[in-house]
mmCIF file of C-alpha atoms in Angstrom:
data_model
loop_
_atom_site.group_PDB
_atom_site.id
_atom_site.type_symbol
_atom_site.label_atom_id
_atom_site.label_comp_id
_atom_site.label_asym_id
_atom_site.label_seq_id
_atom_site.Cartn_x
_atom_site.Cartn_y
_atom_site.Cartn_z
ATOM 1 C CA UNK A 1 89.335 76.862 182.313
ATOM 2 C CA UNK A 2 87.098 75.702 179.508
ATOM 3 C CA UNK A 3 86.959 72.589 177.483
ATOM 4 C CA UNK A 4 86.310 72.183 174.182
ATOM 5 C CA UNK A 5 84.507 69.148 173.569
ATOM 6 C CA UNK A 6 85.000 66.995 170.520
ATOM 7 C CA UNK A 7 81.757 67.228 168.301
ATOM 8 C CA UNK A 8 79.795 64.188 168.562
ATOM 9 C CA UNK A 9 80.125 61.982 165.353
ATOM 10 C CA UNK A 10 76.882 59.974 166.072
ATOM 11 C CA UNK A 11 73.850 59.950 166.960
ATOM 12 C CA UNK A 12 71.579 56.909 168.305
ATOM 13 C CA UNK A 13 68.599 56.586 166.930
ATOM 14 C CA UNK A 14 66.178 53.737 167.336
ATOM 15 C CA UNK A 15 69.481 51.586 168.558
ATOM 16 C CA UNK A 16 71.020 52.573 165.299
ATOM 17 C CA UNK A 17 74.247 55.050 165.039
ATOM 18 C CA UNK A 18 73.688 57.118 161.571
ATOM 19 C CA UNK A 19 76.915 59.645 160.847
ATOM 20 C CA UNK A 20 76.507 63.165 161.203
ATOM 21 C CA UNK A 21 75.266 65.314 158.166
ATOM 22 C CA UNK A 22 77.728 66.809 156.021
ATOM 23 C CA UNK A 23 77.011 70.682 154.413
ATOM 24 C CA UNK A 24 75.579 69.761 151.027
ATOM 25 C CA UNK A 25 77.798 70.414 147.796
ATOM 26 C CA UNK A 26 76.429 73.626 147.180
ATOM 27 C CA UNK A 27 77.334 75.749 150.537
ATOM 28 C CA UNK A 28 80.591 73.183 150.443
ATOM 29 C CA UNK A 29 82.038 74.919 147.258
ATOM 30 C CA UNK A 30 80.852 78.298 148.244
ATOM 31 C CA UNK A 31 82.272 78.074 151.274
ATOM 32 C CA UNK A 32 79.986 78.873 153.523
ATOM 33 C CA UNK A 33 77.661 77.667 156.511
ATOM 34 C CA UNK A 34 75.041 75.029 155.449
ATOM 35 C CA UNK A 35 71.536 74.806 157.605
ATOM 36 C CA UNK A 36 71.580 71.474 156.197
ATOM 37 C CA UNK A 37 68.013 72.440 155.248
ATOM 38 C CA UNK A 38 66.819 70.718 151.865
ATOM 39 C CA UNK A 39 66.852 72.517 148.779
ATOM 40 C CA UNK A 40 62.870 74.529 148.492
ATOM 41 C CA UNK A 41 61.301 73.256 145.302
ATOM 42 C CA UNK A 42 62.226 74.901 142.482
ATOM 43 C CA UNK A 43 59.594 77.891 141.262
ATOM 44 C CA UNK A 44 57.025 77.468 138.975
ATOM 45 C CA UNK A 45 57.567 79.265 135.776
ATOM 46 C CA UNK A 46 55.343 82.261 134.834
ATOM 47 C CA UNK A 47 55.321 82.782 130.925
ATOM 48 C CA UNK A 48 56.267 86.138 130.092
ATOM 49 C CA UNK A 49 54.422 87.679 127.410
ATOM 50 C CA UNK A 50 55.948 91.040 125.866
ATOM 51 C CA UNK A 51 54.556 92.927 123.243
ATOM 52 C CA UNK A 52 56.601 92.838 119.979
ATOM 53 C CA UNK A 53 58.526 95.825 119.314
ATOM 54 C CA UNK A 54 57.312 98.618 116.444
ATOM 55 C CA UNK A 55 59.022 97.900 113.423
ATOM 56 C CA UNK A 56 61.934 100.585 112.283
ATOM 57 C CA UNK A 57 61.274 100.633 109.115
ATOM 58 C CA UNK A 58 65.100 99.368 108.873
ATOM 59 C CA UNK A 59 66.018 96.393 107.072
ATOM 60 C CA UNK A 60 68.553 93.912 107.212
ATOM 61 C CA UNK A 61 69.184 95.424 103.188
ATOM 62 C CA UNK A 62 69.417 98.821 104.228
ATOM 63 C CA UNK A 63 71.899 97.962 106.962
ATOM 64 C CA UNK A 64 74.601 96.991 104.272
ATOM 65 C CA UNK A 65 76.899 98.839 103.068
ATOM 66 C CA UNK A 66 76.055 101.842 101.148
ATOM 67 C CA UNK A 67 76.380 101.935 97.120
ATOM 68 C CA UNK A 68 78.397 104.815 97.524
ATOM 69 C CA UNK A 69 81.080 103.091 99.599
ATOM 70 C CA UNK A 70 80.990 99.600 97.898
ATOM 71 C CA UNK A 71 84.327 98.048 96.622
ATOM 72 C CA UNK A 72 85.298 99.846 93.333
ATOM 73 C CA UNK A 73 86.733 97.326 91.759
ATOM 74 C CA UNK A 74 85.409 93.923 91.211
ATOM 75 C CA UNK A 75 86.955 90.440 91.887
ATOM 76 C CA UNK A 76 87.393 89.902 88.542
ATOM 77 C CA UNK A 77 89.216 93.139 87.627
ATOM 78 C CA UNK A 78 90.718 93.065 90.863
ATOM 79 C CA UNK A 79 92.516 89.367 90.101
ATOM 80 C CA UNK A 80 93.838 90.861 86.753
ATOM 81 C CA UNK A 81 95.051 94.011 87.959
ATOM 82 C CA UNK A 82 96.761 92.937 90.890
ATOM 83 C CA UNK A 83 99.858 94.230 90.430
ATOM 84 C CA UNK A 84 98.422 97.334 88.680
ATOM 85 C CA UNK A 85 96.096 98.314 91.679
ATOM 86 C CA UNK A 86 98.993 97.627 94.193
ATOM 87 C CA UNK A 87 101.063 100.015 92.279
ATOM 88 C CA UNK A 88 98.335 102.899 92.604
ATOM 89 C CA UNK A 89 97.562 102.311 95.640
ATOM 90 C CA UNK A 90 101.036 102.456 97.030
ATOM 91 C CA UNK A 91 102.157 105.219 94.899
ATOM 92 C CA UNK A 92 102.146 107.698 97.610
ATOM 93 C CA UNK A 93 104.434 105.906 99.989
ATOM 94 C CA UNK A 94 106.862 104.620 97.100
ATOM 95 C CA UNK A 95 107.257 108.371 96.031
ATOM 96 C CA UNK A 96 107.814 109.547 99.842
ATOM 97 C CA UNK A 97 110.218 106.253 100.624
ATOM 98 C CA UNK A 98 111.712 105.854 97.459
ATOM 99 C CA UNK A 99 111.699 109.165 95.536
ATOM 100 C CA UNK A 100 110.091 107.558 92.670
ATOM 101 C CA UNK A 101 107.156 105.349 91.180
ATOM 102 C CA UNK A 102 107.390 103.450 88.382
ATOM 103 C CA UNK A 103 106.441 105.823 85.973
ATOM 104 C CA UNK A 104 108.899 109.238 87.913
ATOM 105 C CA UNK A 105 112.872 108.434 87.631
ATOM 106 C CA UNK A 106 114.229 108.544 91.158
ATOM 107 C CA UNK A 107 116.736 111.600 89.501
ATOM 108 C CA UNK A 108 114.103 113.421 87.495
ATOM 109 C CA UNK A 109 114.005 115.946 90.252
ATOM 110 C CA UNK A 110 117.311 115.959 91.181
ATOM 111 C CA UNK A 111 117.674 119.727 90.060
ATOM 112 C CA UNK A 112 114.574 120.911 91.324
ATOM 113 C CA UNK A 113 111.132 120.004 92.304
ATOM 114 C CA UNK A 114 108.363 122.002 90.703
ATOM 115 C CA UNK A 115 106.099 123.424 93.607
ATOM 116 C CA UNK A 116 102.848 121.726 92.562
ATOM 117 C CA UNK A 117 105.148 118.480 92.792
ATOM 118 C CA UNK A 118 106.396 119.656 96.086
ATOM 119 C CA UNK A 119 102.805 120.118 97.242
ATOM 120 C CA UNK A 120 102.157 116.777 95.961
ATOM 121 C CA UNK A 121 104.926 114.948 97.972
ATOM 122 C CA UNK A 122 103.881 116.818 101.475
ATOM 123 C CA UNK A 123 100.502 115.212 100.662
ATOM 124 C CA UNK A 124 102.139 111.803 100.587
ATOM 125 C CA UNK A 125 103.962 111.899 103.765
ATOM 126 C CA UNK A 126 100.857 113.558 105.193
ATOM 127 C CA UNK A 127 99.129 110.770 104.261
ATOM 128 C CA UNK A 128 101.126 108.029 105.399
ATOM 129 C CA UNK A 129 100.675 109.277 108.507
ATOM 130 C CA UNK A 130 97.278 109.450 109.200
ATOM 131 C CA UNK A 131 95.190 108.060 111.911
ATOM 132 C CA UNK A 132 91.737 107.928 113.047
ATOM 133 C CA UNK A 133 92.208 111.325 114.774
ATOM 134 C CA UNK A 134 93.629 113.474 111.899
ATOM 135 C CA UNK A 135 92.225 111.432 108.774
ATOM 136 C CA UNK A 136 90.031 114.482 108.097
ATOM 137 C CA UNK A 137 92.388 116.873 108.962
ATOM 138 C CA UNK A 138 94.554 115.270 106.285
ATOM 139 C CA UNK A 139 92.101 114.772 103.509
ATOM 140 C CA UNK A 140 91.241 118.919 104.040
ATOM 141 C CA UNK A 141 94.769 119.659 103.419
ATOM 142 C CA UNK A 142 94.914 117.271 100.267
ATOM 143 C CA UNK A 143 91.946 118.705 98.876
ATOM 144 C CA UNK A 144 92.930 122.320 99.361
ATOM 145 C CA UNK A 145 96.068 121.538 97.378
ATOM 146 C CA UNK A 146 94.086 120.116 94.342
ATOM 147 C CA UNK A 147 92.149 122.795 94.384
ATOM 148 C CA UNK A 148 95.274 125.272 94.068
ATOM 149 C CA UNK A 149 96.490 123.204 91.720
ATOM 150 C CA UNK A 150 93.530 123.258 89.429
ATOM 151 C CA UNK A 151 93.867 126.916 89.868
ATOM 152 C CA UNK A 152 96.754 127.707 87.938
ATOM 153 C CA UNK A 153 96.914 128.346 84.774
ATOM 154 C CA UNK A 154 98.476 125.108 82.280
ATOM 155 C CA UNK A 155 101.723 126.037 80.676
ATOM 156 C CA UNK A 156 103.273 124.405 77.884
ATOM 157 C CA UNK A 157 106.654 124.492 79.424
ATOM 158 C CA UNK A 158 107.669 121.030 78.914
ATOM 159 C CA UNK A 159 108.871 120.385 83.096
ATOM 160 C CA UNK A 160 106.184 122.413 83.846
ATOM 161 C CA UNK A 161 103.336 120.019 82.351
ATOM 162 C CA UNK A 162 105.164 116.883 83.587
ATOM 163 C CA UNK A 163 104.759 117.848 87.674
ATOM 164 C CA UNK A 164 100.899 119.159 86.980
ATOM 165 C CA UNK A 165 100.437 116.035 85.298
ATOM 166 C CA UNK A 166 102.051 113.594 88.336
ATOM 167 C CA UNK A 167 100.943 115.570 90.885
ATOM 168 C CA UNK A 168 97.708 115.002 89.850
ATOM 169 C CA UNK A 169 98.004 110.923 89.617
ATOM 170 C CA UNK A 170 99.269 111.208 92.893
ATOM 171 C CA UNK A 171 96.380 113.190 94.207
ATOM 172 C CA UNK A 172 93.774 110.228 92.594
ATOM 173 C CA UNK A 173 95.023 107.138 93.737
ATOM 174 C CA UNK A 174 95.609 108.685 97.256
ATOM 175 C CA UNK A 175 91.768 109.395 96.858
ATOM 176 C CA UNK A 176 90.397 106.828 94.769
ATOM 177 C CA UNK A 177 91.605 104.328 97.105
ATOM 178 C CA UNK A 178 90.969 106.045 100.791
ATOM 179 C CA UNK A 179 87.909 104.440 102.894
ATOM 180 C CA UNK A 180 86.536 108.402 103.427
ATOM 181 C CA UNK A 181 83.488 108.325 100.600
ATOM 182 C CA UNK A 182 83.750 111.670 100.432
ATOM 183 C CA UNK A 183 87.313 111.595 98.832
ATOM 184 C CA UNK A 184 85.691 108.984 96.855
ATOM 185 C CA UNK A 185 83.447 111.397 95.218
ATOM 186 C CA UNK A 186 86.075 114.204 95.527
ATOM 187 C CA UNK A 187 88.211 111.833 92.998
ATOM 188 C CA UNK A 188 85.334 111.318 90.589
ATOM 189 C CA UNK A 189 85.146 115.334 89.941
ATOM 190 C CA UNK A 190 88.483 115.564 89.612
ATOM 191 C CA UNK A 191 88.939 113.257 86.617
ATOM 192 C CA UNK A 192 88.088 115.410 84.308
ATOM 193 C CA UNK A 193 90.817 117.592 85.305
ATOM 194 C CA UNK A 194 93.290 114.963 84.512
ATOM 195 C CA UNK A 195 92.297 114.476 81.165
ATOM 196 C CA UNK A 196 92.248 118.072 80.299
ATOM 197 C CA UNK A 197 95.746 118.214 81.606
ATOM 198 C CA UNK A 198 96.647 114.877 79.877
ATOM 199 C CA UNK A 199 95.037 116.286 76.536
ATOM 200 C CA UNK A 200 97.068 119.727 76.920
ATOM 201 C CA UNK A 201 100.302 117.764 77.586
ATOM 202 C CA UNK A 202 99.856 115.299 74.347
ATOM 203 C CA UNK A 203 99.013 118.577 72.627
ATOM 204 C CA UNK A 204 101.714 121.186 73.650
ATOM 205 C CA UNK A 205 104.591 118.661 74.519
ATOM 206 C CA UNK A 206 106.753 117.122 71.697
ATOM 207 C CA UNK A 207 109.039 114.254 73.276
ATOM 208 C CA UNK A 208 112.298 113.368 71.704
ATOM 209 C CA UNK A 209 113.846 109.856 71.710
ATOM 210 C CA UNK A 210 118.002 110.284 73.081
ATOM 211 C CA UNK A 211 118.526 107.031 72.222
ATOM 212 C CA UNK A 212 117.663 107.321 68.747
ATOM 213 C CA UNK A 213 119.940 110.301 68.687
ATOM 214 C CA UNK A 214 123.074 108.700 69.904
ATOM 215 C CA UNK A 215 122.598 105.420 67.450
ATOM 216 C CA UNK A 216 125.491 106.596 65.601
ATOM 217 C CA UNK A 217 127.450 108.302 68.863
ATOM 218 C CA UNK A 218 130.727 106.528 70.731
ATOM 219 C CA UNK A 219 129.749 105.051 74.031
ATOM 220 C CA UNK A 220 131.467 107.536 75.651
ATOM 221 C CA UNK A 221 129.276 110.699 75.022
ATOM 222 C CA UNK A 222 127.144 108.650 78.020
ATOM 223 C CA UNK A 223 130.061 108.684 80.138
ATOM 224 C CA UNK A 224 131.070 111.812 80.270
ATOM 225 C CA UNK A 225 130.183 114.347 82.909
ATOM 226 C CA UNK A 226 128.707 117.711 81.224
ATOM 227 C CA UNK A 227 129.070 119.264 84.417
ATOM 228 C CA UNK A 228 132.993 118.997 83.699
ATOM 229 C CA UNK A 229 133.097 118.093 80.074
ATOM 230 C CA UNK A 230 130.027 120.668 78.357
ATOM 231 C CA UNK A 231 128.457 118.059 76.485
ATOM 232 C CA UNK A 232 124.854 117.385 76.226
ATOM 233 C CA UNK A 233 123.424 115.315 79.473
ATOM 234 C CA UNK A 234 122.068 112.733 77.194
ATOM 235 C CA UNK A 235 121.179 110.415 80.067
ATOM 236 C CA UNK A 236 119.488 113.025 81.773
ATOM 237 C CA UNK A 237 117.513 114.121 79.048
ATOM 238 C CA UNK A 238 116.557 110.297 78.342
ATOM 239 C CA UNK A 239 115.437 110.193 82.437
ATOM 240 C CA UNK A 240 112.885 113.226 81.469
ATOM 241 C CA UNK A 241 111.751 111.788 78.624
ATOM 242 C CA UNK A 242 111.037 108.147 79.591
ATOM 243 C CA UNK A 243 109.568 109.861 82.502
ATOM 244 C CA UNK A 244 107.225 111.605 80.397
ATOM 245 C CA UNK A 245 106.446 108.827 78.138
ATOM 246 C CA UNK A 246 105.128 106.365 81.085
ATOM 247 C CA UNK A 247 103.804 108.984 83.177
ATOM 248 C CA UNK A 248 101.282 109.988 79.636
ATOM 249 C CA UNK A 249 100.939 105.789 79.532
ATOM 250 C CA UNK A 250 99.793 105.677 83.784
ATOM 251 C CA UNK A 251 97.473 108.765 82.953
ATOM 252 C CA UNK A 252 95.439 106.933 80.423
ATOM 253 C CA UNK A 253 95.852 103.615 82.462
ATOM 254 C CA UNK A 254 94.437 105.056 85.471
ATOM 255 C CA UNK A 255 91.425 107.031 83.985
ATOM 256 C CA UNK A 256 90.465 103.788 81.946
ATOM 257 C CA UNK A 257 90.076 101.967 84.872
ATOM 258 C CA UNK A 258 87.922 104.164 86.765
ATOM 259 C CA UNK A 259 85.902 104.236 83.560
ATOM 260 C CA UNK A 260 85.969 100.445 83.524
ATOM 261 C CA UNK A 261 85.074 100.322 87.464
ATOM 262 C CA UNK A 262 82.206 103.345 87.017
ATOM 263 C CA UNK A 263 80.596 101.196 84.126
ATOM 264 C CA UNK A 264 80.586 97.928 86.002
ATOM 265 C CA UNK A 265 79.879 99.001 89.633
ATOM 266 C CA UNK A 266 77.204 101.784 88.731
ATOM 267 C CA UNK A 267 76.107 101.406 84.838
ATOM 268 C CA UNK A 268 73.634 104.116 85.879
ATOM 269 C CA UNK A 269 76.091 106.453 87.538
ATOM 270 C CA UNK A 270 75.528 109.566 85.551
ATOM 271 C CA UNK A 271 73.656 112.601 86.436
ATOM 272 C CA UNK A 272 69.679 113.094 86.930
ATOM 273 C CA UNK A 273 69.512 115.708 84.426
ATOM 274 C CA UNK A 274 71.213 112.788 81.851
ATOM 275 C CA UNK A 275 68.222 111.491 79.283
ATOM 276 C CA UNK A 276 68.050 108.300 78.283
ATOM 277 C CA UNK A 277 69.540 109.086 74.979
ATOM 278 C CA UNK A 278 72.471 110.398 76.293
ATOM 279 C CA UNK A 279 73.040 107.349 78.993
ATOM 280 C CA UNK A 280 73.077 104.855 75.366
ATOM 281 C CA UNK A 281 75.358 107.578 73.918
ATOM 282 C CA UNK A 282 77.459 106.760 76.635
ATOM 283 C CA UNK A 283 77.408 103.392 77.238
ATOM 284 C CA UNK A 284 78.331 102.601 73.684
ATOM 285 C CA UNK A 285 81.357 105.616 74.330
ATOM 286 C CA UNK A 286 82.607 102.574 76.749
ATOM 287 C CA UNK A 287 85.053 101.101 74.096
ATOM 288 C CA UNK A 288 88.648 99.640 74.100
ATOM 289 C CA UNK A 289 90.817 100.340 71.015
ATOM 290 C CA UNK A 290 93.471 98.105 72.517
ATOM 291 C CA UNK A 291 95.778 100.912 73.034
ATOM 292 C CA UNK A 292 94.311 102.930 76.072
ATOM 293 C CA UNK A 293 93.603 105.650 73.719
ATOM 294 C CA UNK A 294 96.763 106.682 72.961
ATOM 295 C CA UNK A 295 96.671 107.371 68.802
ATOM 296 C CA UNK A 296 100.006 109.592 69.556
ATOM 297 C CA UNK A 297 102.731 108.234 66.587
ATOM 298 C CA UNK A 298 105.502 109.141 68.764
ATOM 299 C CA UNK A 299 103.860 107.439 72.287
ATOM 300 C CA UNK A 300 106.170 104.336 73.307
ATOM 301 C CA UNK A 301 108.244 103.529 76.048
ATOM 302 C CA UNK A 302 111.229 101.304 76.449
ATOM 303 C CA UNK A 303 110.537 97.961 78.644
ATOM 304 C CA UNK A 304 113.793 97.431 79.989
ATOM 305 C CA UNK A 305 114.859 97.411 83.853
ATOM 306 C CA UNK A 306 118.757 98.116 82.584
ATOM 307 C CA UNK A 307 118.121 101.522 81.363
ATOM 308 C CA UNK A 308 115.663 102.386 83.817
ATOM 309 C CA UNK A 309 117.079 101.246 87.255
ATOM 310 C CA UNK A 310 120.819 102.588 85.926
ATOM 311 C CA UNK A 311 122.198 104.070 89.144
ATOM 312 C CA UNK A 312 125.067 105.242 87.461
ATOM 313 C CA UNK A 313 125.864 106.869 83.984
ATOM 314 C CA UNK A 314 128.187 104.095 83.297
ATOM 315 C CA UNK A 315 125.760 101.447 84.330
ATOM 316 C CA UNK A 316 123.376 103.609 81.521
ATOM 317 C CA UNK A 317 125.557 103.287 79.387
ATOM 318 C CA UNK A 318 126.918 99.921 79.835
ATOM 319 C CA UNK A 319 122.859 98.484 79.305
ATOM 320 C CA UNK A 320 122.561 100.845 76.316
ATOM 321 C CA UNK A 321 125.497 99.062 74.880
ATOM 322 C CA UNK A 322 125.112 95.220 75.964
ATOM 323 C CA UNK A 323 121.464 94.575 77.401
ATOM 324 C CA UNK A 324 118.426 94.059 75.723
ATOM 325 C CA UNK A 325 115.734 97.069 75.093
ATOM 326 C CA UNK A 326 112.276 96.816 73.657
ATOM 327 C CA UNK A 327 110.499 99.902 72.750
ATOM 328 C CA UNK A 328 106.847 99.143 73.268
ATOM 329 C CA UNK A 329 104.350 100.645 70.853
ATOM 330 C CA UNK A 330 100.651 100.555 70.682
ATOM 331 C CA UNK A 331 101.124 97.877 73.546
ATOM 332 C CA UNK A 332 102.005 95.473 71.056
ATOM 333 C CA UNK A 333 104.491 92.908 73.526
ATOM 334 C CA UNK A 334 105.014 90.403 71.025
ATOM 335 C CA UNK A 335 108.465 91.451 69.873
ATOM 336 C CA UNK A 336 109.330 91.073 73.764
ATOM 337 C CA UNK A 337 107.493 87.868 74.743
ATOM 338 C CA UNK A 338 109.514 86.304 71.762
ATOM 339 C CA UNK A 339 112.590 87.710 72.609
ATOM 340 C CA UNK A 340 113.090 89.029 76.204
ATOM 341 C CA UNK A 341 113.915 87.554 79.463
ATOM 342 C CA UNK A 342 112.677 87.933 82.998
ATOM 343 C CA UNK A 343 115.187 90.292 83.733
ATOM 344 C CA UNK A 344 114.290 93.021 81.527
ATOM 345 C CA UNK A 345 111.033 93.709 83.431
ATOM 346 C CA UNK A 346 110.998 96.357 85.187
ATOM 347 C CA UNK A 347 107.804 97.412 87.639
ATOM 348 C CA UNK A 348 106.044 99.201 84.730
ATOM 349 C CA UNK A 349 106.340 95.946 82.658
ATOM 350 C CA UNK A 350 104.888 93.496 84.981
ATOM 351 C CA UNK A 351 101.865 96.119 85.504
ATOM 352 C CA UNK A 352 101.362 96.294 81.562
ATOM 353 C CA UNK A 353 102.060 92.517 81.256
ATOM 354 C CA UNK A 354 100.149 91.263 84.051
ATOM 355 C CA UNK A 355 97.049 93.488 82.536
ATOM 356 C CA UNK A 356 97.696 92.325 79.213
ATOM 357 C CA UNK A 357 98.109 88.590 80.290
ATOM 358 C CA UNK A 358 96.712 87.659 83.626
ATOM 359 C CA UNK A 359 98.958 86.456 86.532
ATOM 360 C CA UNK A 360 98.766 82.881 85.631
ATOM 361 C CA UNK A 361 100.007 83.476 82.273
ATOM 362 C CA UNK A 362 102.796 85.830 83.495
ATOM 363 C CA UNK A 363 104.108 83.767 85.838
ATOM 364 C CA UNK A 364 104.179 80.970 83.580
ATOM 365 C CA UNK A 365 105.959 83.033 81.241
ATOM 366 C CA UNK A 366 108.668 83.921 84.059
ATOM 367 C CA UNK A 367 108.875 79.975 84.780
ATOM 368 C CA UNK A 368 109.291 79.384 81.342
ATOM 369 C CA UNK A 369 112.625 80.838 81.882
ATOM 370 C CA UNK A 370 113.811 79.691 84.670
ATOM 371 C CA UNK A 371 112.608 83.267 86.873
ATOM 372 C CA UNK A 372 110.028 83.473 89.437
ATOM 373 C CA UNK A 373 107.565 86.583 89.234
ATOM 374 C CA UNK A 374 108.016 88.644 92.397
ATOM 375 C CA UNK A 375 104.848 90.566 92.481
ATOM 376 C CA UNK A 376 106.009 93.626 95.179
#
């Protein structure tokens, strides 16, 4: 049978009892046997001496972020076109969720969408739905489409030049603002095709003003059903119209901000083959006339939510008939700061106004009447 002996606690020494050594801190936390020996000096340090590494020829410059991808807008324009940039850049996903922007009626298609707009609207749920994985994929697809579109030949049907003309808006803010530099640049060369199609539209499209029309018609010719009753649809002919009128007013908005934003980002952004004669010529082109360019003497478009967010023919016709309406010309507001109220603003107004004004001011303007500016 064996014993186990108790360890011995002391030892004598010299007459003296001295306790028995502990494992030092060390092996104590790690857990593990200590040979109680004492810690070897620590080692003297050797300086290491590397040679430096060959230069790259890469700079702490050149590792920013290329001029080609820099923001396109500046903080400045960026601060006064808040609401306008938002709109643009959300276009897309308003038309696909919504069925309309602020310058395409929700029921403008009811009876049909042209196919170049149909092309246009797969684009936008396309997009919406891109990832990491099919972002190029998706871009391909968008800029086969343009490039179909830019294909046909312009008609001067009326309906015809509307859809070319909003597909193509469509197309450039979905590329304008992507993060892919190559739709960047794809965006750049297609601006000229917008303005030939905006040109050929102001040229070969005469707009009529319903409202003007029925000045001196009962209330009820907006009522009535032409489906049942044969009259003229004179709300849906207003729809088309107003349609047309901001969707001309967006074109020019959109192109003179990418001219404003290609002046301020890249003054020198023109061609090599471009002589120095022709980049003055062009700066001094860089002019604002305080109406977008838009010298059209029928261009205007009514600032008023009522008429434009109607659901209903009878809600049309009951704003036609009781709320205020402001037809604004040559963006001249002043008729509307004087007289309107918060309520009449519709999306399209707060863009023009905030553009026009600032935030700040706007939103004082709102307070001023007891409204608060909701910026979406």
């Amino acid at each position: 049978m064996s014993v186990i002996q108790t360890p011995v606690a002391y030892k004598e020494r010299n007459g003296t009892a001295i306790p028995r050594r502990k494992s030092c801190r060390a092996c104590a936390k790690a857990k593990r046997r200590c040979d109680l020996m004492l810690p070897p000096p620590p080692p003297i340090p050797i300086p290491s001496s590397y040679p430096k590494a060959p230069r790259s020829g890469i700079s702490k410059k050149s590792l920013s972020s290329p001029p080609s991808v820099k923001p396109l807008f500046t903080s400045g324009m960026s601060s006064r076109l808040r609401i306008t940039l938002d709109v643009f850049q959300n276009a897309h996903r308003t038309m696909v969720l919504e069925n309309q922007t602020p310058w395409c009626h929700p029921l403008l298609y009811k009876n049909g969408m042209p196919r170049v707009m149909q092309d246009a609207y797969a684009c936008c749920s396309l997009y919406m739905n891109r990832n990491p994985t099919n972002s190029k994929t998706i871009l391909s697809i968008i800029e086969n489409r343009v490039a179909e579109l830019l294909a046909l030949k312009q008609s001067n049907d009326a309906w015809d030049c509307l859809a070319r003309l909003q597909a193509l808006i469509l197309y450039q803010t979905i590329r304008i603002f992507d993060d892919d530099t190559s739709a960047l640049v794809a965006a750049e060369l297609t601006m000229p095709a917008l303005q030939a199609t905006l040109t050929h539209f102001v040229g070969n499209v005469v707009l009529e003003d319903t409202l003007l029309c029925i000045g001196g018609l009962p209330i009820n010719c907006l009522i009535e059903d032409p489906s049942i009753s044969g009259a003229k649809d004179y709300w849906y002919n207003w729809i088309f119209e107003e349609s047309a009128r901001r969707t001309l007013f967006l074109s020019y908005l959109l192109i003179r901000i990418w001219e404003v934003s290609q002046h301020v980002n890249n003054p020198q952004n023109l061609t090599a083959s471009t002589t120095k004669s022709q980049r003055v010529g062009q700066k001094n082109k860089l002019t604002c006339d305080g109406r977008l360019g838009l010298s059209n003497s029928w261009w205007y478009w009514y600032l008023s939510s009522h008429l434009w967010e109607a659901p209903t023919r009878y809600d049309f016709a009951l704003a036609f008939a009781e709320k205020n309406r402001f037809v604004i010309k040559d963006l001249d507001f002043s008729e509307f700061l004087a007289l309107g109220q918060p309520e009449d603003v519709d999306l399209l107004g707060k863009m023009a106004l905030s553009a026009l004004m600032g935030n700040e001011k706007l939103q004082e303007w709102f307070f001023e009447r007891g409204a608060i500016l909701r910026i979406p």
